[in-house]
mmCIF file of C-alpha atoms and ligand atoms in Angstrom:
data_model
loop_
_atom_site.group_PDB
_atom_site.id
_atom_site.type_symbol
_atom_site.label_atom_id
_atom_site.label_comp_id
_atom_site.label_asym_id
_atom_site.label_seq_id
_atom_site.Cartn_x
_atom_site.Cartn_y
_atom_site.Cartn_z
ATOM 1 C CA UNK A 224 168.902 -95.925 -208.129
ATOM 2 C CA UNK A 225 168.188 -93.066 -205.542
ATOM 3 C CA UNK A 226 164.762 -92.731 -204.565
ATOM 4 C CA UNK A 227 164.433 -89.553 -202.179
ATOM 5 C CA UNK A 228 160.727 -89.537 -200.613
ATOM 6 C CA UNK A 229 159.412 -85.893 -199.396
ATOM 7 C CA UNK A 230 156.162 -86.027 -196.909
ATOM 8 C CA UNK A 231 155.644 -84.713 -193.611
ATOM 9 C CA UNK A 232 154.236 -88.422 -192.387
ATOM 10 C CA UNK A 233 157.608 -90.086 -192.908
ATOM 11 C CA UNK A 234 156.638 -93.321 -190.419
ATOM 12 C CA UNK A 235 153.665 -94.352 -193.092
ATOM 13 C CA UNK A 236 156.559 -95.538 -195.299
ATOM 14 C CA UNK A 237 158.567 -97.878 -192.898
ATOM 15 C CA UNK A 238 156.794 -100.877 -192.958
ATOM 16 C CA UNK A 239 156.546 -100.746 -196.771
ATOM 17 C CA UNK A 240 160.228 -99.463 -197.557
ATOM 18 C CA UNK A 241 161.081 -101.782 -194.973
ATOM 19 C CA UNK A 242 159.398 -105.416 -196.189
ATOM 20 C CA UNK A 243 160.406 -107.803 -198.496
ATOM 21 C CA UNK A 244 161.130 -107.337 -201.829
ATOM 22 C CA UNK A 245 161.928 -103.604 -201.521
ATOM 23 C CA UNK A 246 163.812 -104.169 -198.582
ATOM 24 C CA UNK A 247 165.865 -106.855 -199.969
ATOM 25 C CA UNK A 248 166.534 -104.695 -203.473
ATOM 26 C CA UNK A 249 167.886 -101.891 -200.416
ATOM 27 C CA UNK A 250 170.111 -104.749 -198.819
ATOM 28 C CA UNK A 251 171.406 -105.891 -202.202
ATOM 29 C CA UNK A 252 172.483 -102.617 -203.206
ATOM 30 C CA UNK A 253 170.270 -102.188 -205.816
ATOM 31 C CA UNK A 254 168.256 -98.839 -204.206
ATOM 32 C CA UNK A 255 169.014 -96.939 -201.739
ATOM 33 C CA UNK A 256 165.473 -94.954 -199.905
ATOM 34 C CA UNK A 257 165.656 -91.705 -198.079
ATOM 35 C CA UNK A 258 162.450 -90.310 -196.296
ATOM 36 C CA UNK A 259 162.546 -86.143 -195.841
ATOM 37 C CA UNK A 260 160.083 -84.132 -193.629
ATOM 38 C CA UNK A 261 160.048 -81.249 -195.377
ATOM 39 C CA UNK A 262 158.185 -79.734 -192.405
ATOM 40 C CA UNK A 263 161.661 -79.417 -191.306
ATOM 41 C CA UNK A 264 162.869 -77.265 -194.202
ATOM 42 C CA UNK A 265 160.050 -74.689 -193.500
ATOM 43 C CA UNK A 266 161.472 -70.569 -192.736
ATOM 44 C CA UNK A 267 158.750 -69.700 -190.698
ATOM 45 C CA UNK A 268 158.583 -70.500 -186.651
ATOM 46 C CA UNK A 269 155.165 -72.419 -186.264
ATOM 47 C CA UNK A 270 157.000 -74.768 -189.140
ATOM 48 C CA UNK A 271 154.426 -74.242 -191.510
ATOM 49 C CA UNK A 272 153.873 -76.022 -194.869
ATOM 50 C CA UNK A 273 150.533 -74.949 -196.002
ATOM 51 C CA UNK A 274 148.469 -71.432 -196.271
ATOM 52 C CA UNK A 275 145.479 -69.821 -197.374
ATOM 53 C CA UNK A 276 144.661 -69.550 -201.182
ATOM 54 C CA UNK A 277 145.128 -66.203 -202.756
ATOM 55 C CA UNK A 278 141.735 -65.487 -204.143
ATOM 56 C CA UNK A 279 139.576 -67.499 -201.409
ATOM 57 C CA UNK A 280 138.135 -70.867 -201.750
ATOM 58 C CA UNK A 281 137.717 -74.257 -199.173
ATOM 59 C CA UNK A 282 141.188 -75.671 -198.922
ATOM 60 C CA UNK A 283 144.113 -75.411 -197.871
ATOM 61 C CA UNK A 284 147.686 -74.985 -200.126
ATOM 62 C CA UNK A 285 151.026 -76.435 -199.989
ATOM 63 C CA UNK A 286 153.728 -73.892 -200.292
ATOM 64 C CA UNK A 287 156.590 -73.273 -202.283
ATOM 65 C CA UNK A 288 159.296 -72.712 -200.469
ATOM 66 C CA UNK A 289 159.647 -76.164 -198.329
ATOM 67 C CA UNK A 290 159.079 -77.738 -201.030
ATOM 68 C CA UNK A 291 162.059 -75.599 -203.351
ATOM 69 C CA UNK A 292 164.251 -75.576 -200.504
ATOM 70 C CA UNK A 293 163.960 -79.322 -199.366
ATOM 71 C CA UNK A 294 164.377 -80.185 -203.406
ATOM 72 C CA UNK A 295 167.458 -78.037 -203.595
ATOM 73 C CA UNK A 296 169.255 -80.311 -200.770
ATOM 74 C CA UNK A 297 168.457 -83.034 -202.496
ATOM 75 C CA UNK A 298 169.849 -82.101 -205.452
ATOM 76 C CA UNK A 299 173.173 -80.081 -204.245
ATOM 77 C CA UNK A 300 173.664 -84.064 -202.539
ATOM 78 C CA UNK A 301 173.581 -85.518 -205.797
ATOM 79 C CA UNK A 302 177.017 -85.973 -207.307
ATOM 80 C CA UNK A 303 176.499 -88.109 -210.297
ATOM 81 C CA UNK A 304 176.057 -85.093 -212.084
ATOM 82 C CA UNK A 305 172.277 -86.386 -213.666
ATOM 83 C CA UNK A 306 169.467 -84.375 -213.280
ATOM 84 C CA UNK A 307 166.233 -86.313 -211.039
ATOM 85 C CA UNK A 308 163.041 -86.827 -212.077
ATOM 86 C CA UNK A 309 160.973 -84.984 -209.566
ATOM 87 C CA UNK A 310 157.742 -86.615 -209.599
ATOM 88 C CA UNK A 311 154.500 -84.640 -207.886
ATOM 89 C CA UNK A 312 151.741 -87.070 -206.560
ATOM 90 C CA UNK A 313 148.455 -85.628 -207.568
ATOM 91 C CA UNK A 314 145.179 -87.191 -209.313
ATOM 92 C CA UNK A 315 145.778 -84.213 -211.817
ATOM 93 C CA UNK A 316 148.842 -86.020 -213.282
ATOM 94 C CA UNK A 317 149.302 -88.144 -216.470
ATOM 95 C CA UNK A 318 147.675 -92.015 -215.285
ATOM 96 C CA UNK A 319 150.357 -94.209 -213.976
ATOM 97 C CA UNK A 320 151.081 -97.600 -216.197
ATOM 98 C CA UNK A 321 153.347 -100.354 -216.363
ATOM 99 C CA UNK A 322 155.039 -98.396 -219.911
ATOM 100 C CA UNK A 323 155.522 -95.345 -217.070
ATOM 101 C CA UNK A 324 157.257 -97.729 -214.271
ATOM 102 C CA UNK A 325 160.287 -99.234 -217.151
ATOM 103 C CA UNK A 326 161.013 -95.791 -218.130
ATOM 104 C CA UNK A 327 161.285 -94.762 -214.486
ATOM 105 C CA UNK A 328 163.246 -97.523 -213.915
ATOM 106 C CA UNK A 329 165.906 -96.095 -215.996
ATOM 107 C CA UNK A 330 166.890 -93.676 -214.140
ATOM 108 C CA UNK A 331 169.767 -93.056 -211.396
ATOM 109 C CA UNK A 332 167.695 -90.557 -209.028
ATOM 110 C CA UNK A 333 163.369 -89.956 -208.308
ATOM 111 C CA UNK A 334 162.131 -87.541 -206.009
ATOM 112 C CA UNK A 335 158.622 -88.295 -204.814
ATOM 113 C CA UNK A 336 156.644 -85.163 -203.906
ATOM 114 C CA UNK A 337 153.952 -86.151 -201.651
ATOM 115 C CA UNK A 338 151.202 -83.639 -200.359
ATOM 116 C CA UNK A 339 147.937 -83.704 -198.367
ATOM 117 C CA UNK A 340 146.354 -80.503 -199.332
ATOM 118 C CA UNK A 341 143.371 -79.548 -201.835
ATOM 119 C CA UNK A 342 146.496 -78.097 -203.955
ATOM 120 C CA UNK A 343 150.467 -77.298 -204.916
ATOM 121 C CA UNK A 344 151.424 -74.020 -205.192
ATOM 122 C CA UNK A 345 151.391 -73.139 -209.272
ATOM 123 C CA UNK A 346 155.242 -72.218 -209.025
ATOM 124 C CA UNK A 347 156.261 -75.624 -207.700
ATOM 125 C CA UNK A 348 154.864 -77.111 -210.693
ATOM 126 C CA UNK A 349 156.475 -74.624 -212.860
ATOM 127 C CA UNK A 350 159.852 -74.618 -211.333
ATOM 128 C CA UNK A 351 160.089 -77.535 -209.777
ATOM 129 C CA UNK A 352 158.958 -80.977 -211.189
ATOM 130 C CA UNK A 353 159.742 -82.826 -213.942
ATOM 131 C CA UNK A 354 156.318 -85.323 -214.362
ATOM 132 C CA UNK A 355 152.827 -85.295 -212.110
ATOM 133 C CA UNK A 356 151.651 -88.539 -211.634
ATOM 134 C CA UNK A 357 148.105 -90.257 -210.842
ATOM 135 C CA UNK A 358 147.562 -93.896 -210.117
ATOM 136 C CA UNK A 359 143.940 -93.555 -211.023
ATOM 137 C CA UNK A 360 140.738 -91.727 -210.994
ATOM 138 C CA UNK A 361 139.919 -91.539 -207.434
ATOM 139 C CA UNK A 362 140.878 -89.005 -204.566
ATOM 140 C CA UNK A 363 143.514 -89.762 -201.937
ATOM 141 C CA UNK A 364 144.098 -88.178 -198.803
ATOM 142 C CA UNK A 365 147.627 -87.945 -199.621
ATOM 143 C CA UNK A 366 150.189 -88.540 -202.004
ATOM 144 C CA UNK A 367 151.990 -90.720 -200.253
ATOM 145 C CA UNK A 368 150.327 -94.220 -200.959
ATOM 146 C CA UNK A 369 150.388 -93.697 -204.341
ATOM 147 C CA UNK A 370 154.502 -92.845 -204.152
ATOM 148 C CA UNK A 371 154.478 -96.107 -202.447
ATOM 149 C CA UNK A 372 152.794 -97.791 -205.567
ATOM 150 C CA UNK A 373 155.130 -96.468 -207.832
ATOM 151 C CA UNK A 374 158.319 -97.306 -205.598
ATOM 152 C CA UNK A 375 157.399 -100.837 -205.575
ATOM 153 C CA UNK A 376 156.529 -100.900 -209.465
ATOM 154 C CA UNK A 377 159.552 -99.134 -210.223
ATOM 155 C CA UNK A 378 162.072 -100.968 -207.672
ATOM 156 C CA UNK A 379 160.994 -104.527 -209.296
ATOM 157 C CA UNK A 380 162.566 -103.354 -212.059
ATOM 158 C CA UNK A 381 165.803 -103.030 -211.308
ATOM 159 C CA UNK A 382 168.332 -105.360 -212.195
ATOM 160 C CA UNK A 383 169.059 -108.366 -209.564
ATOM 161 C CA UNK A 384 166.084 -107.384 -207.423
ATOM 162 C CA UNK A 385 163.779 -110.126 -208.173
ATOM 163 C CA UNK A 386 164.978 -113.875 -208.639
ATOM 164 C CA UNK A 387 164.428 -115.145 -212.035
ATOM 165 C CA UNK A 388 161.139 -117.500 -210.735
ATOM 166 C CA UNK A 389 159.672 -113.884 -209.993
ATOM 167 C CA UNK A 390 161.348 -112.375 -213.293
ATOM 168 C CA UNK A 391 159.406 -109.091 -214.482
ATOM 169 C CA UNK A 392 160.080 -110.107 -218.612
ATOM 170 C CA UNK A 393 156.511 -111.702 -218.982
ATOM 171 C CA UNK A 394 154.380 -109.488 -216.752
ATOM 172 C CA UNK A 395 150.939 -108.413 -217.821
ATOM 173 C CA UNK A 396 150.812 -104.950 -219.597
ATOM 174 C CA UNK A 397 154.696 -105.265 -220.453
ATOM 175 C CA UNK A 398 153.517 -108.708 -222.891
ATOM 176 C CA UNK A 399 150.762 -106.487 -223.519
ATOM 177 C CA UNK A 400 148.241 -109.667 -222.382
ATOM 178 C CA UNK A 401 146.924 -110.190 -219.173
ATOM 179 C CA UNK A 402 148.479 -113.523 -217.355
ATOM 180 C CA UNK A 403 147.033 -117.047 -218.753
ATOM 181 C CA UNK A 404 145.031 -119.016 -215.612
ATOM 182 C CA UNK A 405 147.601 -120.950 -213.449
ATOM 183 C CA UNK A 406 147.313 -124.083 -211.533
ATOM 184 C CA UNK A 407 149.560 -126.153 -209.028
ATOM 185 C CA UNK A 408 148.930 -129.649 -207.079
ATOM 186 C CA UNK A 409 146.646 -131.578 -206.602
ATOM 187 C CA UNK A 410 145.898 -132.272 -210.295
ATOM 188 C CA UNK A 411 142.121 -133.159 -209.070
ATOM 189 C CA UNK A 412 141.220 -130.403 -206.520
ATOM 190 C CA UNK A 413 137.260 -131.879 -204.934
ATOM 191 C CA UNK A 414 136.555 -132.695 -208.995
ATOM 192 C CA UNK A 415 138.308 -129.603 -209.978
ATOM 193 C CA UNK A 416 140.143 -130.817 -212.465
ATOM 194 C CA UNK A 417 143.385 -128.954 -213.907
ATOM 195 C CA UNK A 418 143.317 -129.001 -218.063
ATOM 196 C CA UNK A 419 144.648 -131.978 -219.287
ATOM 197 C CA UNK A 420 147.178 -129.864 -221.850
ATOM 198 C CA UNK A 421 148.980 -128.925 -219.226
ATOM 199 C CA UNK A 422 149.933 -132.114 -217.573
ATOM 200 C CA UNK A 423 151.047 -133.428 -221.697
ATOM 201 C CA UNK A 424 154.326 -132.519 -221.235
ATOM 202 C CA UNK A 425 154.225 -131.075 -224.583
ATOM 203 C CA UNK A 426 155.745 -127.827 -224.511
ATOM 204 C CA UNK A 427 154.593 -126.539 -227.505
ATOM 205 C CA UNK A 428 151.082 -127.203 -226.977
ATOM 206 C CA UNK A 429 151.254 -125.535 -223.625
ATOM 207 C CA UNK A 430 152.787 -122.270 -224.997
ATOM 208 C CA UNK A 431 149.899 -122.409 -227.358
ATOM 209 C CA UNK A 432 147.111 -122.486 -225.142
ATOM 210 C CA UNK A 433 148.634 -120.543 -222.566
ATOM 211 C CA UNK A 434 148.649 -117.967 -225.601
ATOM 212 C CA UNK A 435 144.836 -118.724 -226.344
ATOM 213 C CA UNK A 436 143.927 -118.279 -222.920
ATOM 214 C CA UNK A 437 145.742 -114.683 -222.267
ATOM 215 C CA UNK A 438 144.174 -113.204 -225.578
ATOM 216 C CA UNK A 439 141.349 -114.622 -224.567
ATOM 217 C CA UNK A 440 141.033 -113.321 -220.846
ATOM 218 C CA UNK A 441 142.340 -110.036 -222.455
ATOM 219 C CA UNK A 442 139.978 -109.697 -224.907
ATOM 220 C CA UNK A 443 137.086 -110.514 -222.113
ATOM 221 C CA UNK A 444 138.876 -108.223 -219.537
ATOM 222 C CA UNK A 445 140.797 -105.847 -221.105
ATOM 223 C CA UNK A 446 139.665 -105.114 -224.708
ATOM 224 C CA UNK A 447 141.318 -101.842 -224.725
ATOM 225 C CA UNK A 448 144.661 -103.434 -224.041
ATOM 226 C CA UNK A 449 144.955 -104.040 -227.706
ATOM 227 C CA UNK A 450 144.973 -100.558 -228.927
ATOM 228 C CA UNK A 451 148.609 -100.233 -227.966
ATOM 229 C CA UNK A 452 149.701 -103.749 -228.662
ATOM 230 C CA UNK A 453 147.883 -105.217 -231.234
ATOM 231 C CA UNK A 454 148.293 -109.159 -231.993
ATOM 232 C CA UNK A 455 150.721 -110.554 -233.596
ATOM 233 C CA UNK A 456 150.172 -112.882 -236.846
ATOM 234 C CA UNK A 457 151.185 -115.613 -234.834
ATOM 235 C CA UNK A 458 148.591 -114.926 -231.802
ATOM 236 C CA UNK A 459 146.118 -114.787 -234.215
ATOM 237 C CA UNK A 460 146.897 -117.383 -236.089
ATOM 238 C CA UNK A 461 146.998 -119.342 -232.995
ATOM 239 C CA UNK A 462 143.693 -117.344 -232.323
ATOM 240 C CA UNK A 463 141.889 -119.088 -235.360
ATOM 241 C CA UNK A 464 143.552 -122.166 -235.510
HETATM 242 N N1 ADE B 1449 147.020 -87.952 -204.184
HETATM 243 C C1 ADE B 1449 145.689 -87.488 -204.086
HETATM 244 N N2 ADE B 1449 145.048 -88.806 -205.110
HETATM 245 C C2 ADE B 1449 146.426 -89.035 -205.811
HETATM 246 C C3 ADE B 1449 146.180 -90.586 -206.926
HETATM 247 N N3 ADE B 1449 144.917 -90.388 -207.456
HETATM 248 N N4 ADE B 1449 147.240 -90.286 -207.592
HETATM 249 C C4 ADE B 1449 148.288 -89.556 -206.981
HETATM 250 N N5 ADE B 1449 148.477 -88.687 -205.909
HETATM 251 C C5 ADE B 1449 147.612 -88.609 -204.951
#
């Protein structure tokens, strides 16, 4: 997968893309990152990328020209013939979910547009962008952190990025349930004991206990998740035992 990021603060990405699993994914060849300062594309003498809004009002608006030209330069480079997804980071976008991460992980080329403004010139939305995404109902100073959240959650889903031990198949949200409690050694930590069933060696009992705890935790913390992933008959039977 190729991931292009457009931002006037490219240095913000150095630590995140250069560390841990995201950087290992690039070393393995699963992903290729490129961060472009779109100010380089501004066609005016002062390299400004924002301007006052028509009609007046507070705040500046990100101009269409630098974004149109920066995105064109990236799509011209793209030899695969597949159209990239061009993702605008903004609080008005669709709320990001694991399902969207799984959808984006199927793509060959993602382009993220990160702005720092009151708004984007609407022609960017109408003619360049394929997806508008918000990472939650709060307002950040810019789209950079939001795009990093998306890159992280997508790259870990790419083939061969996570080892077997850290496999994503059992992730909360892709199974539809929150995770059950986990414990590691010692079995008795200052009088706080690990549930006996986990020490029993009986895998059927352990599986049943974990499923029940997952359901209980989801019910207590995120009952809304059952709307999208109703309980299976097996899970319901275990719960009613
Ligand atoms: N830019 C500013 N706030 C944002 C948010 N919540 N999600 C995505 N991009 C943003």
